[in-house]
Amino acid sequence: MVSQAGGQTGTDHPWPLLSPKSSLIVLLFAVAVFFFLLDLVLGSVKIPFGSVIGIVSGRGCDNEAWEKIVTYIRIPKALTAVIAGAALSVSGLQMQTLFRNPLAGPSVLGISAGASLGVAMIMLASGAAANSFAIRQLGLGGSWLIVVASTLGAAFVLLIVLGIAIRIKDNIVLLIVGIMVGNITISIISIWQYFSEPEQIQDYLIWTFGSLGGVLGSQLYVLATVVAIGLLISFAASKSLNVMLLGENYARSLGMSTLYIRITVIAATSLLAGSVTGFCGPIGFIGIAVPHLTRSMLNTSDHRFLMPSSCLVGAILMLGCDIIAQMPGSQTTLPINAVTALIGSPVVIWVIMKNRNLKSSFA
Amino acid sequence: MGYYEEQKSQVIVCVNKEVLHIQDLAIGYHSRRLAQEAKKYGKKFRGKVVAEKLFLGLAEGELVCLLGPNGSGKSTLMRTIAGVQKPIGGHVTLDGKRLEKLSTKEVARLLSIVLTDRVMTGNLSVYALVALGRYPYTGWMGTLSTDDEAVVKKAIETTGIRKFAHRHIGDLSDGERQKVMIARALAQDTPVVLLDEPTAHLDLPNRIEIVRLLKQLAREQKKSIVMSTHELDLALQAADRIWLMSPVKESDSRAGVEMISGMPEELILDGRLEKAFKRNGFEFDRTSGSFRIHHHYRGCIGLVGEGMLAYWTKRALERIGYRVVIDGSSPFRIEVSDDSGTRCWRYYNGKNSKPVELRDIGDVIDVIKESKAGEAVI
């Protein structure tokens, strides 16, 4: 190889752009809007597209039942899907970067299990009066209780995993530790279940199937607020997360505090994954898969673009899964948690096989 | 030893501004367990000392090669200078300021590093990766100003990686990737650059190119560069100064590592390099500046002649196990001559024998091997 040192000024090598094509992000946004409307249109009850547009734009509709269905059921559900998709994707993205591991995600490293523990404590321990619907009927106070419990549960597990992460530098070991901590948490829950009343167990089991439909009224504001705070923290950490791509040693040499980024990611992930898990149940797959999909699509590792794009991709996927879960035209609905994995996993396998750049992302 | 070195280096340092100064530094590991154990016996424990009494200086525009066998503390010294690891005693002064009084942000503007760590930025273009070097200078979103972009572009052009600036780091060869990491350190725009074994895993052309690039950066951009390496020959050729960490017997020094520093030629001429290697069982040849592989000679042979031809004849003879002396009176000897391109080796096998004239170095070696010349004489 001949040395090219000394200021080669060939015009045949234009400087690459730092940002991915903005048209791609615009396209993602358009697709997200389309899926949002589609989610409003499709469901057990057939409502024409024009009527839905009319209701959404505030012009109203002749059919009062349709208007009620769209306003009080479908719009909150679609918004929940958008919020949950964005929150889980962004928390997965941060964790994959922090742990330098492609398999990291809220459900793998025990964060969802921690959130489940928090919820189980509320649902199972607070006696017969406190089934999940009773708590939901408590309104704002009750929904806060679940969010706080699941966020604290998520933060608790993540703190344990991170405490170990500080001592252990090996990512594979850390991943195994995370999975084990998750298992311990789950076993605590099952012991708890074993000694609980069947009705309480049923409520908890239904919660674990996941549901986007249970977040209504003031609860939606609570979820949106908590997720918005989590997203803000995450977006603000983009620059530091980019440097984390170089590894902790380089990050430190660039003047970044690794403790700061760890605390930031713990806080943001607990808020995001914890609150979504609290309201919608433990939704798997999205947190791991969407960051990979987004990286493949945008062909970048820059978090300043990955963060907003992951939000959009996560929202699109979540809306898509919700549409399928509704089984349009039929009276049945599938649990959302099953659909995300069933539909999503093959999509991810296909994208990764096609692009083959997963390995280089984490080499 | 330390003070002597210090005074000597001061003389040289006066020419250029000193950017890094190491005063009575002791490096090693702080251990809570050992400290508690020592406390039990009423002793004060500082930590596990790897090397101590280090007095070193690094001048502006100087390329220093840090040599030493595995485990001698090269990486520990590098980490201590970079401020990643706390010193056990003494001080590191960076640009006239004590390292421990600087914040990590301030250190990041004075010192950049190139590590052996692999980076996992497969989906990041080379350009974007080099741009990460601007982290200490950019705002909270890390947006590059036009000045920042100019620095990044200059770093890319200086290191000669412009032609793959758009490619992903995962698609590059080891040599190319090393240049990218050097460009990233340049983008950080610091007076001091530390490199941890930048030539490891590289083939010879790439190794030479990296060292050439570092020399160029020291000369043209006045960077002060410390690189740790195992390549003695490259270090002797390229370095303005050598820092050699050499293990000694425990009785000589408590830490067990002695630091030898100086100009490469100075260290060779005054025999300090040879002595340091000899202690560890290596024969360092002052004349050629390389290691002798053979410990046991099969014989001794005289060599008469000069220039390149004599040098390589000597190398060939040494390779087959002869000790070569410059001696025209030896009964077993070779006289080399090169008359306007006609090479001739005259081989005298014992007293009063007629010389055998040979035209090819391969024949010379065959004949000498066959006749077992001078094997009695060692």
PDB file of N, CA and C in Angstrom, chain B residues 196-243:
ATOM      1  N   ASP B 196      -1.071   2.723  22.066  1.00  0.00           N
ATOM      2  CA  ASP B 196      -0.754   1.438  22.676  1.00  0.00           C
ATOM      3  C   ASP B 196      -0.574   0.408  21.568  1.00  0.00           C
ATOM      4  N   GLU B 197       0.645   0.022  21.343  1.00  0.00           N
ATOM      5  CA  GLU B 197       1.005  -0.967  20.330  1.00  0.00           C
ATOM      6  C   GLU B 197       0.277  -0.761  19.004  1.00  0.00           C
ATOM      7  N   PRO B 198       0.495   0.391  18.373  1.00  0.00           N
ATOM      8  CA  PRO B 198      -0.234   0.650  17.129  1.00  0.00           C
ATOM      9  C   PRO B 198       0.200  -0.261  15.980  1.00  0.00           C
ATOM     10  N   THR B 199       1.349  -0.914  16.098  1.00  0.00           N
ATOM     11  CA  THR B 199       1.817  -1.734  14.983  1.00  0.00           C
ATOM     12  C   THR B 199       1.541  -3.217  15.200  1.00  0.00           C
ATOM     13  N   ALA B 200       0.897  -3.549  16.319  1.00  0.00           N
ATOM     14  CA  ALA B 200       0.592  -4.962  16.565  1.00  0.00           C
ATOM     15  C   ALA B 200      -0.393  -5.460  15.510  1.00  0.00           C
ATOM     16  N   HIS B 201      -0.306  -6.690  15.140  1.00  0.00           N
ATOM     17  CA  HIS B 201      -1.169  -7.364  14.161  1.00  0.00           C
ATOM     18  C   HIS B 201      -1.024  -6.815  12.749  1.00  0.00           C
ATOM     19  N   LEU B 202      -0.023  -5.984  12.501  1.00  0.00           N
ATOM     20  CA  LEU B 202       0.112  -5.435  11.155  1.00  0.00           C
ATOM     21  C   LEU B 202       1.278  -6.101  10.434  1.00  0.00           C
ATOM     22  N   ASP B 203       1.176  -6.171   9.101  1.00  0.00           N
ATOM     23  CA  ASP B 203       2.308  -6.698   8.335  1.00  0.00           C
ATOM     24  C   ASP B 203       3.373  -5.613   8.188  1.00  0.00           C
ATOM     25  N   LEU B 204       4.544  -6.005   7.687  1.00  0.00           N
ATOM     26  CA  LEU B 204       5.678  -5.082   7.702  1.00  0.00           C
ATOM     27  C   LEU B 204       5.404  -3.768   6.962  1.00  0.00           C
ATOM     28  N   PRO B 205       4.885  -3.800   5.709  1.00  0.00           N
ATOM     29  CA  PRO B 205       4.632  -2.514   5.041  1.00  0.00           C
ATOM     30  C   PRO B 205       3.709  -1.607   5.845  1.00  0.00           C
ATOM     31  N   ASN B 206       2.669  -2.194   6.433  1.00  0.00           N
ATOM     32  CA  ASN B 206       1.749  -1.384   7.234  1.00  0.00           C
ATOM     33  C   ASN B 206       2.403  -0.841   8.490  1.00  0.00           C
ATOM     34  N   ARG B 207       3.270  -1.671   9.097  1.00  0.00           N
ATOM     35  CA  ARG B 207       3.969  -1.217  10.300  1.00  0.00           C
ATOM     36  C   ARG B 207       4.828  -0.012   9.973  1.00  0.00           C
ATOM     37  N   ILE B 208       5.570  -0.147   8.861  1.00  0.00           N
ATOM     38  CA  ILE B 208       6.459   0.951   8.478  1.00  0.00           C
ATOM     39  C   ILE B 208       5.636   2.193   8.171  1.00  0.00           C
ATOM     40  N   GLU B 209       4.510   1.986   7.502  1.00  0.00           N
ATOM     41  CA  GLU B 209       3.698   3.135   7.132  1.00  0.00           C
ATOM     42  C   GLU B 209       3.146   3.860   8.360  1.00  0.00           C
ATOM     43  N   ILE B 210       2.720   3.080   9.358  1.00  0.00           N
ATOM     44  CA  ILE B 210       2.193   3.700  10.581  1.00  0.00           C
ATOM     45  C   ILE B 210       3.299   4.501  11.274  1.00  0.00           C
ATOM     46  N   VAL B 211       4.493   3.905  11.375  1.00  0.00           N
ATOM     47  CA  VAL B 211       5.586   4.609  12.050  1.00  0.00           C
ATOM     48  C   VAL B 211       5.973   5.857  11.263  1.00  0.00           C
ATOM     49  N   ARG B 212       5.969   5.723   9.939  1.00  0.00           N
ATOM     50  CA  ARG B 212       6.299   6.876   9.104  1.00  0.00           C
ATOM     51  C   ARG B 212       5.288   7.994   9.320  1.00  0.00           C
ATOM     52  N   LEU B 213       4.015   7.604   9.395  1.00  0.00           N
ATOM     53  CA  LEU B 213       2.953   8.580   9.631  1.00  0.00           C
ATOM     54  C   LEU B 213       3.145   9.284  10.975  1.00  0.00           C
ATOM     55  N   LEU B 214       3.488   8.517  12.001  1.00  0.00           N
ATOM     56  CA  LEU B 214       3.667   9.106  13.331  1.00  0.00           C
ATOM     57  C   LEU B 214       4.847  10.072  13.333  1.00  0.00           C
ATOM     58  N   LYS B 215       5.911   9.684  12.639  1.00  0.00           N
ATOM     59  CA  LYS B 215       7.086  10.572  12.564  1.00  0.00           C
ATOM     60  C   LYS B 215       6.716  11.879  11.876  1.00  0.00           C
ATOM     61  N   GLN B 216       5.935  11.723  10.797  1.00  0.00           N
ATOM     62  CA  GLN B 216       5.507  12.896  10.046  1.00  0.00           C
ATOM     63  C   GLN B 216       4.658  13.827  10.932  1.00  0.00           C
ATOM     64  N   LEU B 217       3.790  13.231  11.747  1.00  0.00           N
ATOM     65  CA  LEU B 217       2.941  14.041  12.638  1.00  0.00           C
ATOM     66  C   LEU B 217       3.786  14.773  13.675  1.00  0.00           C
ATOM     67  N   ALA B 218       4.822  14.078  14.170  1.00  0.00           N
ATOM     68  CA  ALA B 218       5.700  14.707  15.158  1.00  0.00           C
ATOM     69  C   ALA B 218       6.448  15.879  14.523  1.00  0.00           C
ATOM     70  N   ARG B 219       6.944  15.677  13.305  1.00  0.00           N
ATOM     71  CA  ARG B 219       7.723  16.718  12.649  1.00  0.00           C
ATOM     72  C   ARG B 219       6.861  17.896  12.220  1.00  0.00           C
ATOM     73  N   GLU B 220       5.786  17.571  11.457  1.00  0.00           N
ATOM     74  CA  GLU B 220       5.040  18.632  10.790  1.00  0.00           C
ATOM     75  C   GLU B 220       4.011  19.297  11.699  1.00  0.00           C
ATOM     76  N   GLN B 221       3.360  18.492  12.540  1.00  0.00           N
ATOM     77  CA  GLN B 221       2.308  19.091  13.377  1.00  0.00           C
ATOM     78  C   GLN B 221       2.761  19.286  14.815  1.00  0.00           C
ATOM     79  N   LYS B 222       4.021  19.016  15.081  1.00  0.00           N
ATOM     80  CA  LYS B 222       4.603  19.246  16.411  1.00  0.00           C
ATOM     81  C   LYS B 222       3.871  18.463  17.499  1.00  0.00           C
ATOM     82  N   LYS B 223       3.381  17.287  17.121  1.00  0.00           N
ATOM     83  CA  LYS B 223       2.719  16.443  18.117  1.00  0.00           C
ATOM     84  C   LYS B 223       3.785  15.745  18.956  1.00  0.00           C
ATOM     85  N   SER B 224       3.509  15.578  20.221  1.00  0.00           N
ATOM     86  CA  SER B 224       4.385  14.775  21.067  1.00  0.00           C
ATOM     87  C   SER B 224       3.759  13.395  21.178  1.00  0.00           C
ATOM     88  N   ILE B 225       4.476  12.398  20.706  1.00  0.00           N
ATOM     89  CA  ILE B 225       3.868  11.078  20.565  1.00  0.00           C
ATOM     90  C   ILE B 225       4.620  10.055  21.403  1.00  0.00           C
ATOM     91  N   VAL B 226       3.879   9.284  22.169  1.00  0.00           N
ATOM     92  CA  VAL B 226       4.455   8.135  22.872  1.00  0.00           C
ATOM     93  C   VAL B 226       3.773   6.898  22.321  1.00  0.00           C
ATOM     94  N   MET B 227       4.546   5.974  21.752  1.00  0.00           N
ATOM     95  CA  MET B 227       3.940   4.719  21.316  1.00  0.00           C
ATOM     96  C   MET B 227       4.642   3.549  21.989  1.00  0.00           C
ATOM     97  N   SER B 228       3.837   2.618  22.511  1.00  0.00           N
ATOM     98  CA  SER B 228       4.438   1.413  23.055  1.00  0.00           C
ATOM     99  C   SER B 228       4.549   0.414  21.913  1.00  0.00           C
ATOM    100  N   THR B 229       5.608  -0.356  21.918  1.00  0.00           N
ATOM    101  CA  THR B 229       5.814  -1.273  20.806  1.00  0.00           C
ATOM    102  C   THR B 229       6.734  -2.409  21.220  1.00  0.00           C
ATOM    103  N   HIS B 230       6.695  -3.479  20.441  1.00  0.00           N
ATOM    104  CA  HIS B 230       7.618  -4.586  20.646  1.00  0.00           C
ATOM    105  C   HIS B 230       8.663  -4.619  19.545  1.00  0.00           C
ATOM    106  N   GLU B 231       8.540  -3.713  18.558  1.00  0.00           N
ATOM    107  CA  GLU B 231       9.442  -3.743  17.409  1.00  0.00           C
ATOM    108  C   GLU B 231      10.674  -2.920  17.720  1.00  0.00           C
ATOM    109  N   LEU B 232      11.719  -3.596  18.158  1.00  0.00           N
ATOM    110  CA  LEU B 232      12.935  -2.882  18.542  1.00  0.00           C
ATOM    111  C   LEU B 232      13.568  -2.187  17.343  1.00  0.00           C
ATOM    112  N   ASP B 233      13.651  -2.909  16.204  1.00  0.00           N
ATOM    113  CA  ASP B 233      14.335  -2.329  15.050  1.00  0.00           C
ATOM    114  C   ASP B 233      13.637  -1.068  14.556  1.00  0.00           C
ATOM    115  N   LEU B 234      12.287  -1.116  14.500  1.00  0.00           N
ATOM    116  CA  LEU B 234      11.537   0.069  14.083  1.00  0.00           C
ATOM    117  C   LEU B 234      11.740   1.205  15.079  1.00  0.00           C
ATOM    118  N   ALA B 235      11.709   0.860  16.368  1.00  0.00           N
ATOM    119  CA  ALA B 235      11.860   1.872  17.406  1.00  0.00           C
ATOM    120  C   ALA B 235      13.225   2.539  17.310  1.00  0.00           C
ATOM    121  N   LEU B 236      14.260   1.732  17.110  1.00  0.00           N
ATOM    122  CA  LEU B 236      15.611   2.300  17.043  1.00  0.00           C
ATOM    123  C   LEU B 236      15.750   3.220  15.841  1.00  0.00           C
ATOM    124  N   GLN B 237      15.067   2.881  14.759  1.00  0.00           N
ATOM    125  CA  GLN B 237      15.180   3.717  13.566  1.00  0.00           C
ATOM    126  C   GLN B 237      14.371   4.993  13.675  1.00  0.00           C
ATOM    127  N   ALA B 238      13.195   4.899  14.288  1.00  0.00           N
ATOM    128  CA  ALA B 238      12.259   6.017  14.190  1.00  0.00           C
ATOM    129  C   ALA B 238      12.241   6.931  15.409  1.00  0.00           C
ATOM    130  N   ALA B 239      12.496   6.365  16.591  1.00  0.00           N
ATOM    131  CA  ALA B 239      12.237   7.131  17.798  1.00  0.00           C
ATOM    132  C   ALA B 239      13.274   8.226  18.016  1.00  0.00           C
ATOM    133  N   ASP B 240      12.804   9.370  18.512  1.00  0.00           N
ATOM    134  CA  ASP B 240      13.724  10.411  18.957  1.00  0.00           C
ATOM    135  C   ASP B 240      14.290  10.027  20.306  1.00  0.00           C
ATOM    136  N   ARG B 241      13.533   9.213  21.019  1.00  0.00           N
ATOM    137  CA  ARG B 241      13.907   8.832  22.359  1.00  0.00           C
ATOM    138  C   ARG B 241      13.264   7.481  22.657  1.00  0.00           C
ATOM    139  N   ILE B 242      13.994   6.688  23.425  1.00  0.00           N
ATOM    140  CA  ILE B 242      13.471   5.375  23.807  1.00  0.00           C
ATOM    141  C   ILE B 242      13.215   5.383  25.305  1.00  0.00           C
ATOM    142  N   TRP B 243      12.060   4.885  25.692  1.00  0.00           N
ATOM    143  CA  TRP B 243      11.830   4.574  27.096  1.00  0.00           C
ATOM    144  C   TRP B 243      11.791   3.059  27.184  1.00  0.00           C
TER     145      TRP B 243
END
